[in-house]
Coordinates of C-alpha atoms in Angstrom, one line a residue:
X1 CA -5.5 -6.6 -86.5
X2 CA -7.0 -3.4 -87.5
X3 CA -6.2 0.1 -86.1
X4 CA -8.5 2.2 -84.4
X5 CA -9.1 6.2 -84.7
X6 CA -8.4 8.4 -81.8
X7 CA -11.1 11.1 -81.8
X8 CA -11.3 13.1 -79.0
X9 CA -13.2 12.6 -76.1
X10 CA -15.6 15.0 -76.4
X11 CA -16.7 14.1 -79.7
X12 CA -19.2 11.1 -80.4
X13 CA -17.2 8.8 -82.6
X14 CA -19.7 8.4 -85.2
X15 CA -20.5 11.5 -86.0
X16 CA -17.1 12.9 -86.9
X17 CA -16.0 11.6 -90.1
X18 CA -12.2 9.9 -89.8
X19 CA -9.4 12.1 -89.8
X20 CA -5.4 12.1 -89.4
X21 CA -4.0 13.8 -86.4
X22 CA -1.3 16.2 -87.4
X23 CA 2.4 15.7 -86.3
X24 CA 3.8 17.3 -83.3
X25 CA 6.9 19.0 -85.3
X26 CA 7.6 20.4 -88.3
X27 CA 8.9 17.5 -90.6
X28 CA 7.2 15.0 -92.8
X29 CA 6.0 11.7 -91.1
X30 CA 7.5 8.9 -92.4
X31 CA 5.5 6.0 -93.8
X32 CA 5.4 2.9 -91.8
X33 CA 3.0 0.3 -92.0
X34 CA 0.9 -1.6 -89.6
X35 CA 2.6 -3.1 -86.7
X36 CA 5.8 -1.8 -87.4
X37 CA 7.6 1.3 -85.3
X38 CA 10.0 4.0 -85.8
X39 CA 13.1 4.3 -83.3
X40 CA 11.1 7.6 -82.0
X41 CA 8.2 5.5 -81.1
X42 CA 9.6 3.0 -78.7
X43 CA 8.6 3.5 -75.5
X44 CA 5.8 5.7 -76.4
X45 CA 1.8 4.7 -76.7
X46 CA 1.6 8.0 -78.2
X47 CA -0.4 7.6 -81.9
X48 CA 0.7 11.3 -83.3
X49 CA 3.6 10.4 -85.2
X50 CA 1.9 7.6 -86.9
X51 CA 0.4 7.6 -90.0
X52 CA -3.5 6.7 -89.0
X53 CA -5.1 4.4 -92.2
X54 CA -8.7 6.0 -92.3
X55 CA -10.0 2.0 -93.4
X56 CA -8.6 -1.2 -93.3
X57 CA -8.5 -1.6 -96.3
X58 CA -6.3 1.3 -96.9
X59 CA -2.9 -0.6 -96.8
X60 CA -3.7 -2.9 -99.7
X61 CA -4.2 0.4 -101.3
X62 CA -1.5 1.9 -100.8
X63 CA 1.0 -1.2 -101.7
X64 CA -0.4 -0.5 -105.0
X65 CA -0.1 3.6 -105.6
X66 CA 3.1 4.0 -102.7
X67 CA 3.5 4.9 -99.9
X68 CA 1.3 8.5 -98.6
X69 CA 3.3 12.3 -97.8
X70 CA 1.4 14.0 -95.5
X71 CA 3.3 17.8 -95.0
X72 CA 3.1 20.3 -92.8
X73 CA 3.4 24.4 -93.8
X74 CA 7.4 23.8 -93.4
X75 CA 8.0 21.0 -95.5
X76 CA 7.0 22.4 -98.6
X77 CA 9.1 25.1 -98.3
X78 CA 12.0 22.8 -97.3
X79 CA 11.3 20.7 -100.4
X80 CA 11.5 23.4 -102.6
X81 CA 14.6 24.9 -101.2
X82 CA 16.1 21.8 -101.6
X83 CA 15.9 21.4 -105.3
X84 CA 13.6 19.1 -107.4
X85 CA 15.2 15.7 -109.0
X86 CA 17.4 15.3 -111.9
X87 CA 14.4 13.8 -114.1
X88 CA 11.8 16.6 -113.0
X89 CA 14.6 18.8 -114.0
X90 CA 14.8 17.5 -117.3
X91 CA 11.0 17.8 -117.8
X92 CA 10.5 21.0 -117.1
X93 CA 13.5 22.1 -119.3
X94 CA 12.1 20.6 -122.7
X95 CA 8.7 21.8 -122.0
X96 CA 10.0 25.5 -121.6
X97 CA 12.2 25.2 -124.9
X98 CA 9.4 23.7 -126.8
X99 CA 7.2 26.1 -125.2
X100 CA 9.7 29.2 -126.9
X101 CA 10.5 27.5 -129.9
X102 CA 6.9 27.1 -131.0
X103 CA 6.5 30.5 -129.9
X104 CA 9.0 31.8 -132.0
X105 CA 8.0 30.0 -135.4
X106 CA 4.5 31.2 -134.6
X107 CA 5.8 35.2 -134.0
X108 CA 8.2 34.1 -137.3
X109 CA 6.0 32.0 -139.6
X110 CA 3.8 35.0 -140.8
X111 CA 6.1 37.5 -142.0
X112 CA 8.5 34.9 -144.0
X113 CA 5.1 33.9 -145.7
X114 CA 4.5 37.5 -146.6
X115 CA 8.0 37.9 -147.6
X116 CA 7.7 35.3 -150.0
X117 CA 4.6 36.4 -151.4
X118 CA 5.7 39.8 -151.7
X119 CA 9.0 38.6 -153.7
X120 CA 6.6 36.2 -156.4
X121 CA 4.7 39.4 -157.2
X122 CA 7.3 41.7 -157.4
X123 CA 8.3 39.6 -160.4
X124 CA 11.4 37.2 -159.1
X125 CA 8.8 34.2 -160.9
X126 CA 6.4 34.3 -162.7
X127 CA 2.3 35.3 -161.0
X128 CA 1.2 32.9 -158.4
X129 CA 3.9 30.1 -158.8
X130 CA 7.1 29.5 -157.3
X131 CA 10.7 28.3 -158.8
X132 CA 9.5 24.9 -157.6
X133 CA 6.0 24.9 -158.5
X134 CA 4.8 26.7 -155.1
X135 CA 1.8 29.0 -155.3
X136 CA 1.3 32.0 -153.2
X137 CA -2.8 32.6 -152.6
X138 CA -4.2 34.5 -150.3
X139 CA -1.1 35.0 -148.6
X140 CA -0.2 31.3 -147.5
X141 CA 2.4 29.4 -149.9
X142 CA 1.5 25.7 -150.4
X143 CA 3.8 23.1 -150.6
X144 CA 3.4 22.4 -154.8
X145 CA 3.2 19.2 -156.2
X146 CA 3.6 18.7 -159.7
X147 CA 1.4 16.8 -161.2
X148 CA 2.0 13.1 -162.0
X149 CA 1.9 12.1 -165.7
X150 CA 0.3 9.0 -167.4
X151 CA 0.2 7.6 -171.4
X152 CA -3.7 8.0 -171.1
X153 CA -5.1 11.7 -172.4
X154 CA -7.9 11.6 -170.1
X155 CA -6.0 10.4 -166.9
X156 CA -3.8 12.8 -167.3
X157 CA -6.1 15.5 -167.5
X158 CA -7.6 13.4 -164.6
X159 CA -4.5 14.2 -162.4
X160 CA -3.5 17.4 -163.4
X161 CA -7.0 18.7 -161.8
X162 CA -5.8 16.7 -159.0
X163 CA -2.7 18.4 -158.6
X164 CA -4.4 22.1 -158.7
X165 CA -7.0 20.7 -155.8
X166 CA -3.4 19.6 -154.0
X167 CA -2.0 22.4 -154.2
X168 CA -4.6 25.4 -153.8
X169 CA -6.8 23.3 -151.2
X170 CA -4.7 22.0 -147.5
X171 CA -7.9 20.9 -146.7
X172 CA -8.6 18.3 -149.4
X173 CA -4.4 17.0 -149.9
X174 CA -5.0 14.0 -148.4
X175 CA -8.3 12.6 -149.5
X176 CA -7.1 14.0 -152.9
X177 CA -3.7 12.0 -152.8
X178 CA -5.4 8.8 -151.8
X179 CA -8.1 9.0 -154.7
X180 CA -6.0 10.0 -157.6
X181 CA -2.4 10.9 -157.1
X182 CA -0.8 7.8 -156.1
X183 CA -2.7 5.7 -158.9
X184 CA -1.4 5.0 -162.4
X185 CA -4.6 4.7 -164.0
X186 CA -7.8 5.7 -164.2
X187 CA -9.7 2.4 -163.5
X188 CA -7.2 2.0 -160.1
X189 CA -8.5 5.1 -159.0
X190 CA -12.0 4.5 -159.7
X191 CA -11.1 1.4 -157.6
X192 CA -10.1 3.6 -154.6
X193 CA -13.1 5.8 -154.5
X194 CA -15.8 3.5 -154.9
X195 CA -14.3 1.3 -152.5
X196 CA -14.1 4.0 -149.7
X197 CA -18.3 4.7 -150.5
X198 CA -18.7 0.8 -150.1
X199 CA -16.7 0.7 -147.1
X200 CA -18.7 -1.8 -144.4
X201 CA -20.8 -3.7 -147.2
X202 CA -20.9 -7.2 -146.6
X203 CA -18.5 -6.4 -143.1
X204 CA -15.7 -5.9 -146.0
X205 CA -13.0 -3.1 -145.6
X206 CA -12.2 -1.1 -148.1
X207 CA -9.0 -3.0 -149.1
X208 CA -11.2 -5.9 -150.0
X209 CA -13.7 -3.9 -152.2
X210 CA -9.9 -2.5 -154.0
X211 CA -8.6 -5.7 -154.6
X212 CA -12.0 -7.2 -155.8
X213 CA -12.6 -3.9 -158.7
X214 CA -9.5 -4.5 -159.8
X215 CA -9.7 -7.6 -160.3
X216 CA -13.1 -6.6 -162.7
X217 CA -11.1 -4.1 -164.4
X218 CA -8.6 -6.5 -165.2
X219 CA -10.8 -9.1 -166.7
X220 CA -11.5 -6.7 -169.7
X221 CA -15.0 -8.3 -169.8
X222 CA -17.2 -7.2 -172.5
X223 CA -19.9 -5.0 -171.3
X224 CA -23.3 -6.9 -172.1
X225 CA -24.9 -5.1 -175.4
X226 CA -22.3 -2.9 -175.4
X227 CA -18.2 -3.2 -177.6
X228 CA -16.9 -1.4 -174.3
X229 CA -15.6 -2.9 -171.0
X230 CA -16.0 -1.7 -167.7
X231 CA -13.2 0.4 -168.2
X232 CA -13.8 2.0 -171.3
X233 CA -17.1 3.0 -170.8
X234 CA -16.4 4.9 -168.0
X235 CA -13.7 6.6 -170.1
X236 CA -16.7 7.4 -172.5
X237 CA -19.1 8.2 -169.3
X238 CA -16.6 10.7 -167.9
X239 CA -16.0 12.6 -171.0
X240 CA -19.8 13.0 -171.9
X241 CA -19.9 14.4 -167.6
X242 CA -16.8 17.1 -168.4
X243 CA -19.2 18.1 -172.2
X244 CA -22.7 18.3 -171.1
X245 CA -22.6 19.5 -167.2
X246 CA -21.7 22.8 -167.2
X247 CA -21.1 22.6 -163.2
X248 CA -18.6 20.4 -163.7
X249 CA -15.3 21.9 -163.8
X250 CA -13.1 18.8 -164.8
X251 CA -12.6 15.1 -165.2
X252 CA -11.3 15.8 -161.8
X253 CA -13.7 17.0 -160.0
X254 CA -16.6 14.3 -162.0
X255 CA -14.4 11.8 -160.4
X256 CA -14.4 12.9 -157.0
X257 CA -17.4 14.8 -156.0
X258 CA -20.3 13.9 -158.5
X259 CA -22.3 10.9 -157.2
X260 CA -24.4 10.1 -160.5
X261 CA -21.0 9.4 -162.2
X262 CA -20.1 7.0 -159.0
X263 CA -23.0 5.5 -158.6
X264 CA -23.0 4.6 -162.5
X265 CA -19.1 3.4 -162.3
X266 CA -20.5 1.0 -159.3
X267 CA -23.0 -0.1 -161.2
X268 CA -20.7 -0.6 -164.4
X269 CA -18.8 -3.3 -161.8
X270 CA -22.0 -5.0 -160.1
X271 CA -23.1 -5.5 -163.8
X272 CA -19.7 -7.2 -164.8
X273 CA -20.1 -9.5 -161.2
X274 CA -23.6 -9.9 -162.4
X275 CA -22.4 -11.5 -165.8
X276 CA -19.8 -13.6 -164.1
X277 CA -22.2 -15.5 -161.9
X278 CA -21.4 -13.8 -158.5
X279 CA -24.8 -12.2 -158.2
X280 CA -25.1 -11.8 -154.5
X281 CA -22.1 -9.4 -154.5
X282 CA -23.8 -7.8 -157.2
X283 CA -26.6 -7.1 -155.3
X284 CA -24.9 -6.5 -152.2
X285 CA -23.2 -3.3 -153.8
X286 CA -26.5 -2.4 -155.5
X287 CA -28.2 -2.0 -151.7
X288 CA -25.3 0.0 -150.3
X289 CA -24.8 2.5 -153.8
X290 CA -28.8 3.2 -153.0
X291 CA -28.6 3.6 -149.3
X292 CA -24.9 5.6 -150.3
X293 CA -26.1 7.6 -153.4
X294 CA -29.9 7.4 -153.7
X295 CA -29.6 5.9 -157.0
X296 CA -30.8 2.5 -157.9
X297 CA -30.1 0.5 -160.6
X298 CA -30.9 -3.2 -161.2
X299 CA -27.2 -5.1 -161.5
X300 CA -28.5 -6.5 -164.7
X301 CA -29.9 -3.4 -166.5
X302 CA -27.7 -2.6 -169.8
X303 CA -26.8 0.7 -169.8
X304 CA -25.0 2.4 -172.3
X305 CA -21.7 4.5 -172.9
X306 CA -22.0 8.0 -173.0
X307 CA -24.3 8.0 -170.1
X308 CA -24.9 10.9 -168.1
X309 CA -27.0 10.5 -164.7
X310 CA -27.4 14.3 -163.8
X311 CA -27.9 14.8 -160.4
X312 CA -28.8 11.3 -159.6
X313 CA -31.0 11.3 -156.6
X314 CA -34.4 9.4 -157.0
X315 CA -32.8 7.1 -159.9
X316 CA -34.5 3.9 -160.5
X317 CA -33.6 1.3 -163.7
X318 CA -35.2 -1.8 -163.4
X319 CA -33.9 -5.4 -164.1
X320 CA -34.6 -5.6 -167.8
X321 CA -33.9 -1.9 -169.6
X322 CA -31.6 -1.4 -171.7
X323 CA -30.9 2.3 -172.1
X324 CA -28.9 3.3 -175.6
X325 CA -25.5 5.2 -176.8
X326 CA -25.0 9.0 -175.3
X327 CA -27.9 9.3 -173.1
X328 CA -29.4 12.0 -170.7
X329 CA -31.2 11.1 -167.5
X330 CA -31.4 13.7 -164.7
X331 CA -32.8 13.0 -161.6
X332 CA -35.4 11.0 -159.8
X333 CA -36.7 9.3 -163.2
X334 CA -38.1 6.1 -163.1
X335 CA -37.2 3.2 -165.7
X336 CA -39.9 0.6 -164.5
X337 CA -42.5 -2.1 -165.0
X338 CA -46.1 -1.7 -165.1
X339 CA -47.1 -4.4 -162.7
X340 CA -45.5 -7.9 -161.2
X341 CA -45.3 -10.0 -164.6
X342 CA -41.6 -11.5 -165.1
X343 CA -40.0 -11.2 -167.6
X344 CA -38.9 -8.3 -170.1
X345 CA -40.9 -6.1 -168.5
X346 CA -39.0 -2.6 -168.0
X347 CA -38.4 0.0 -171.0
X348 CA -35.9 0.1 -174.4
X349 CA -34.5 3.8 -174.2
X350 CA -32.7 4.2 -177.6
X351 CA -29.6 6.0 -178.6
X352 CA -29.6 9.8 -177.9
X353 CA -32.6 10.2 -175.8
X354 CA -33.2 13.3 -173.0
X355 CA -35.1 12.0 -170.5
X356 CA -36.5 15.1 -168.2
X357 CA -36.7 15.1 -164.7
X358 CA -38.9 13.1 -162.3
X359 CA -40.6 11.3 -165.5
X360 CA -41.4 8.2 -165.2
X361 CA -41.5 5.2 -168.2
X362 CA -43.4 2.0 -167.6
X363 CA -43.5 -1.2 -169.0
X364 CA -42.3 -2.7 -171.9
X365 CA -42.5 0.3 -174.2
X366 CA -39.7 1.4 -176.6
X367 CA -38.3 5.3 -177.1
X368 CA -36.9 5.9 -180.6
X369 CA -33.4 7.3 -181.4
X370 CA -33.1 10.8 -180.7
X371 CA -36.6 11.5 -178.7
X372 CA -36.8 13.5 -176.0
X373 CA -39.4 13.4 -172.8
X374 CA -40.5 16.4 -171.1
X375 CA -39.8 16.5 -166.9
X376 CA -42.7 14.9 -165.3
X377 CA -44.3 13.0 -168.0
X378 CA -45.6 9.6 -167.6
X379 CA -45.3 7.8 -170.5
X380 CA -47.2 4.4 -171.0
X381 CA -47.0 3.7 -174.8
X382 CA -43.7 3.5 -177.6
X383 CA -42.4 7.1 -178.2
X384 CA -41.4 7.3 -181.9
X385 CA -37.8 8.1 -183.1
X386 CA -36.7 11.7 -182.7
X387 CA -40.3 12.4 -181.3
X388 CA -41.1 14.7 -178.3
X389 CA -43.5 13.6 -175.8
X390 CA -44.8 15.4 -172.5
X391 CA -47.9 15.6 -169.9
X392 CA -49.7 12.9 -167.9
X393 CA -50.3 10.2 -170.0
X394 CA -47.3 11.5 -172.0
X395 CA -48.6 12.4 -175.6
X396 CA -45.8 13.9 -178.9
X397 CA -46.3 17.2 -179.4
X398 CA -43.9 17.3 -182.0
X399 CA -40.2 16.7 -183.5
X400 CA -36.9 17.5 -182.2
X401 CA -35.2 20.1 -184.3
X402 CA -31.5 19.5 -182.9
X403 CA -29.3 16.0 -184.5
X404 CA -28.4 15.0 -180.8
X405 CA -31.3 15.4 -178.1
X406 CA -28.7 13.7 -175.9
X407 CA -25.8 15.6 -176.1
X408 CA -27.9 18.8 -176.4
X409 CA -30.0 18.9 -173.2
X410 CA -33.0 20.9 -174.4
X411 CA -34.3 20.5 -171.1
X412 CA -37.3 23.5 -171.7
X413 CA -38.3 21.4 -174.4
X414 CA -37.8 25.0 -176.6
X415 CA -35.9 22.7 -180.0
X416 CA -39.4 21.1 -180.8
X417 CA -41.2 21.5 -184.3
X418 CA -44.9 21.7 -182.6
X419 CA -47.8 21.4 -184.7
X420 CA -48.2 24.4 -186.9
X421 CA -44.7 25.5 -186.2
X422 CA -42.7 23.4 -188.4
X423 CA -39.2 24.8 -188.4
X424 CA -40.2 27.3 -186.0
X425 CA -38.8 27.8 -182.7
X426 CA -39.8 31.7 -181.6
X427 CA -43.5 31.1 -181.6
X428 CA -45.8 33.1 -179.9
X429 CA -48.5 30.7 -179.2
X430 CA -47.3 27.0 -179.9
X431 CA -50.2 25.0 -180.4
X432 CA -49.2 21.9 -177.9
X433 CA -51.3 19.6 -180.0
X434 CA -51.3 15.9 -179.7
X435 CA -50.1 14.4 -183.4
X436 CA -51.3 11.5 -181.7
X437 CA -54.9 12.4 -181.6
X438 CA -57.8 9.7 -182.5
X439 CA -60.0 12.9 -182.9
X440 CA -57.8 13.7 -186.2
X441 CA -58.0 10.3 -187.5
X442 CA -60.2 10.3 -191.1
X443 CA -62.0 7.4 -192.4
X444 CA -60.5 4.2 -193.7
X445 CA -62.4 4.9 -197.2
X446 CA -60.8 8.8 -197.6
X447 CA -59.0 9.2 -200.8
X448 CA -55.7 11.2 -200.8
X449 CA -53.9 10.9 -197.9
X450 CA -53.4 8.2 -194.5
X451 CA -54.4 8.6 -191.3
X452 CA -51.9 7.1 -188.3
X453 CA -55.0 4.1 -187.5
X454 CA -55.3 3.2 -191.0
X455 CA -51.9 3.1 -191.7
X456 CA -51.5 0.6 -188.8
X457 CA -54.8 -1.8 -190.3
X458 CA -52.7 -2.1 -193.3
X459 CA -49.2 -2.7 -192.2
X460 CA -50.5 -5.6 -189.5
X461 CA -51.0 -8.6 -191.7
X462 CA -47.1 -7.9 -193.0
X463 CA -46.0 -8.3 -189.0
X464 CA -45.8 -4.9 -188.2
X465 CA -46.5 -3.9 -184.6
X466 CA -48.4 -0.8 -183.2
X467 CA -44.7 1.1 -182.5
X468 CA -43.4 -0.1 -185.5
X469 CA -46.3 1.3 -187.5
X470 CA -46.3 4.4 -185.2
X471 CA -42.7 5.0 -186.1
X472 CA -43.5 4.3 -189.6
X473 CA -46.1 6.8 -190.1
X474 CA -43.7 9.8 -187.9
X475 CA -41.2 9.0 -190.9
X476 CA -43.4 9.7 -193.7
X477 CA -45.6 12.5 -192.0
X478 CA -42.6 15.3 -192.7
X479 CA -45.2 18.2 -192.7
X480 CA -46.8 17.1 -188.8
X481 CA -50.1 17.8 -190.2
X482 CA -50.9 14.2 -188.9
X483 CA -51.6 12.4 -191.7
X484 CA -49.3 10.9 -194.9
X485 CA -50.3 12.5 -198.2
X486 CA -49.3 11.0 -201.4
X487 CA -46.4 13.4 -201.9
X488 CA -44.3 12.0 -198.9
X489 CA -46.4 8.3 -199.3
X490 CA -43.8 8.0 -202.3
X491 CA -41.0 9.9 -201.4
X492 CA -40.3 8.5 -198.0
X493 CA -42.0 5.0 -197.9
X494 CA -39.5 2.4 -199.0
X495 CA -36.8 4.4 -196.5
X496 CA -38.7 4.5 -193.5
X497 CA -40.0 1.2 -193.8
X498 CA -36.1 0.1 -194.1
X499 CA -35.4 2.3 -191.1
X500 CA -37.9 0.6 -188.9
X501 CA -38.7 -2.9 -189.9
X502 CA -35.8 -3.9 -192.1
X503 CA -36.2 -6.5 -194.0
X504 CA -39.9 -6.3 -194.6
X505 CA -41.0 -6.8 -197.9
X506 CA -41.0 -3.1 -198.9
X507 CA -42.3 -3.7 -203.4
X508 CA -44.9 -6.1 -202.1
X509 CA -46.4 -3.6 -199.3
X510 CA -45.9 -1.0 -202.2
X511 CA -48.0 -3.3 -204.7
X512 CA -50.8 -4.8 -202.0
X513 CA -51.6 -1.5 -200.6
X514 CA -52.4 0.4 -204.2
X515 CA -49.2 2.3 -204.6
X516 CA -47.5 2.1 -208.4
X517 CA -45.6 4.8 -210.6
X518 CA -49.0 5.2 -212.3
X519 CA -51.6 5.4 -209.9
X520 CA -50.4 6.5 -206.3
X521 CA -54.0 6.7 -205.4
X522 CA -54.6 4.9 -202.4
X523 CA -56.2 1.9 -202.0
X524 CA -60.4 2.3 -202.3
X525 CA -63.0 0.2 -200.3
X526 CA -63.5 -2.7 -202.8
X527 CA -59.2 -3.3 -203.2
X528 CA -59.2 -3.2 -199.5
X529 CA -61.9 -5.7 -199.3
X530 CA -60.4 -7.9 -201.7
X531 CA -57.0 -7.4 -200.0
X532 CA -58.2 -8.6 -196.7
X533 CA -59.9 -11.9 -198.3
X534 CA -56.7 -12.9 -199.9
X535 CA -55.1 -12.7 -196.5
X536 CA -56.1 -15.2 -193.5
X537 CA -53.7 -13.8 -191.0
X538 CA -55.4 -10.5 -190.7
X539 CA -58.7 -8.6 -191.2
X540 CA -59.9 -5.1 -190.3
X541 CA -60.5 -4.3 -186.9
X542 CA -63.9 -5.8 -185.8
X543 CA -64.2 -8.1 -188.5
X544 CA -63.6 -11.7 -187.6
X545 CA -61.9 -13.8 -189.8

């Protein structure tokens, strides 16, 4: 059965709480359990040299843990007199030595460290480096490693940054190590980093998203619209990062801790999948770079080499732009449609083109070679070649004076040849006029010189579109005064007509609209008249045909 508690008599037994008598001498009680008794016990009903179990079920529990010591004052003392166990003995003595050894090196560690730094500057080696490639900063020596080498110029520029993070920053060694010192090239550690950002998409780990880019890489695929693979362009993507960013301090550092030149290296890859037919992983990583980076970018947008995303957050490129050669983009602009039409629907950025901050570009407009677009402009029409456009709707205000808007980041817009300031870039005043204006538009019967409407009445029954007479008319209009006299009408017309609709019939729209070596004059009401009978695709704007 059970055991009872003995309380005594003159307390009610429940309301004491159970307790265990304590032994009549001054030794440990031995453990016995139930119905068993000691030799000291027989012939006794006494219970105060048994061990009482406070519950029932108190046995079962102590089967599990072993058996209870209950002590008296004495038998402490008597243990401890008696010496602890071999293995408690050991214990203690490898904690104390441990204990003193770490002590020591703690005590130690500090003045061999300012030895050492006071023998590298007292000119044993040469400043700040070690016979073995140690550096002493701030004090501390770091264990040096030298930094790898590798056949390709950039990667090894790549890791020698590396190796300087290595070795001047404990902190960073082994993120550092795992990104870029233990690859061999440049597209394997491109392969590492992105796949730690993507780590969790799709439930993958990080090894699958590694073995899966470097498969991509390895596929040399051709980059659509573009003579560079994956690979390659980000060689080109890096080095335009390292010319034009003057916060970044290396290949190195672009590759580790700038997240426009990640997020376009993932999209380089989701655009390759997107090409080979595995579009849901294409737009599996295109949900997790937005959600990592902020930046996002259709998998089947054609983007580029040369690209630079500065900054990065707020990015959006939609589905059907295709953005040129040696770009500029900084952050949040938007590369979208105009409404929910499919289709080619999203915006042709040319080569060389500065796209300011936070401006936004919709539909299916074009932007010319070289043009640049001031930070918050919303531009809704074709922006010619080498052009400058700003405000809301975005209007040109003039011509870019620099050869590369791209490369040269005139973000202040302070390189433009305004109207009235041709050449000029120190103006007190610059008249922000819109070349563009209807206002400044002369009649289609003036003699002597072509407005930007009429030039566009005449160049539409040869198949010449709005932009393409637009950037026609920039070409020849080298003075900005807004309109073509007969000067540059004959100097310029056969080239710019080359330059923007090649292979347009350049003699005949010489001849039809009234030019010749004898008479430049332009072409008076009656020729025009005439012109427009003899041709049944076309007719001037309200006239029907």
């Amino acid at each position: 059965g059970t055991e009872t508690l003995a309380l005594p008599p003159s307390v009610p037994a429940r309301s004491r709480a159970p307790s265990v008598p304590a032994p009549a001498s001054d030794k440990v009680t031995a453990y016995q359990p139930p119905g068993q008794t000691s030799a000291a016990d027989v012939g006794s009903n006494s219970n105060s040299s048994r061990f009482v179990y406070p519950s029932p079920t108190m046995p079962l529990l102590l089967t599990a843990v072993g058996p209870p010591r209950v002590y008296t004052p004495g038998a402490r003392r008597d243990e401890a007199a008696a010496g602890m166990s071999a293995s408690t003995r050991s214990v203690v003595v490898v904690s104390l030595a441990t204990s003193a050894l770490w002590t020591a090196v703690s005590f130690i560690a500090p003045k061999l460290r300012a030895h050492w730094c006071t023998k590298l500057s007292s000119g044993a080696h040469s400043e700040g480096s070690g016979a073995d490639g140690g550096k002493c900063k701030g004090g501390k020596v770091s264990n040096a490693k030298p930094a790898p080498t590798s056949d390709d110029p950039l990667f090894h520029q790549v890791l020698k940054d590396a190796a300087d993070i290595y070795n001047h920053e404990p902190a960073l060694r082994a993120s550092t190590r795992r990104a870029i010192l233990r690859h061999r090239t440049l597209e394997n550690a491109l392969s590492s980093i992105l796949a730690d950002k993507l780590c969790g998409c799709g439930g993958h780990s990080n090894h699958t998203w590694v073995a899966l880019f470097n498969e991509v890489y390895a596929m040399h695929a051709k980059y659509r619209g573009s003579e560079g693979t994956p690979g390659a362009l980000a060689r080109l993507d890096l080095a335009a990062v390292c010319d034009r960013d003057p916060a970044c301090s290396g290949p190195a550092h672009a590759l580790l801790y700038l997240k426009g030149f990640q997020a376009l290296q993932a999209h380089r890859l989701a655009h390759a999948l997107w090409g080979a037919g595995r579009r849901t992983v294409a737009l599996a990583m295109q949900l997790k770079v937005s959600e990592v980076f902020g930046v996002d970018v259709h998998p089947a947008a054609r983007l580029g080499g040369g690209l630079l995303i500065d900054h990065a957050s707020g990015v959006v490129i939609g589905e059907t732009c295709v953005v040129g050669r040696d770009c500029t983009i900084l952050q949040g602009v938007t590369l979208g449609a105009s409404g929910k039409d499919r289709g080619d629907r999203h915006p042709k950025i040319g080569n060389d083109v500065l796209i300011g901050a936070h401006a936004v570009i919709l539909g299916n407009v074009s932007v010319g070679d070289g043009a640049k677009v001031g930070a918050g402009s919303v531009v809704l029409k074709s922006i010619p070649p080498a052009a400058t456009a700003v405000g809301v709707p975005a209007r040109v205000v003039g011509r870019t004076q620099e050869a590369s808007a791209g490369k040269t980041m005139d973000h202040a817009l302070h390189m433009v040849d305004t109207f009235g300031y041709v050449g000029s870039t120190k103006s007190k005043q610059p008249l922000w006029h819109d070349l563009w204006a209807n206002t400044m538009d002369v009649g289609l019967d003036e003699k002597g010189f072509l407005s930007r409407e009429e030039l566009r009445v005449r160049l539409q029954p040869f198949g010449c579109s709005e932009a393409e007479s637009d950037a026609v008319f920039w070409r020849l209009d080298t003075s900005l005064d807004n309109r073509v006299d007969e000067n540059e009408f004959r100097t310029s017309w056969e080239a710019a007509v080359e330059a923007v609709c090649p292979g347009k019939a350049c003699a005949q729209m010489r001849a039809e609209l009234g030019h010749d070596a004898i008479n430049p004059e332009l072409m008076s009401v009656k020729k025009k008249a005439d012109f427009f009978s003899k041709n049944t695709n076309a007719g001037p704007p309200g006239q029907k045909k």
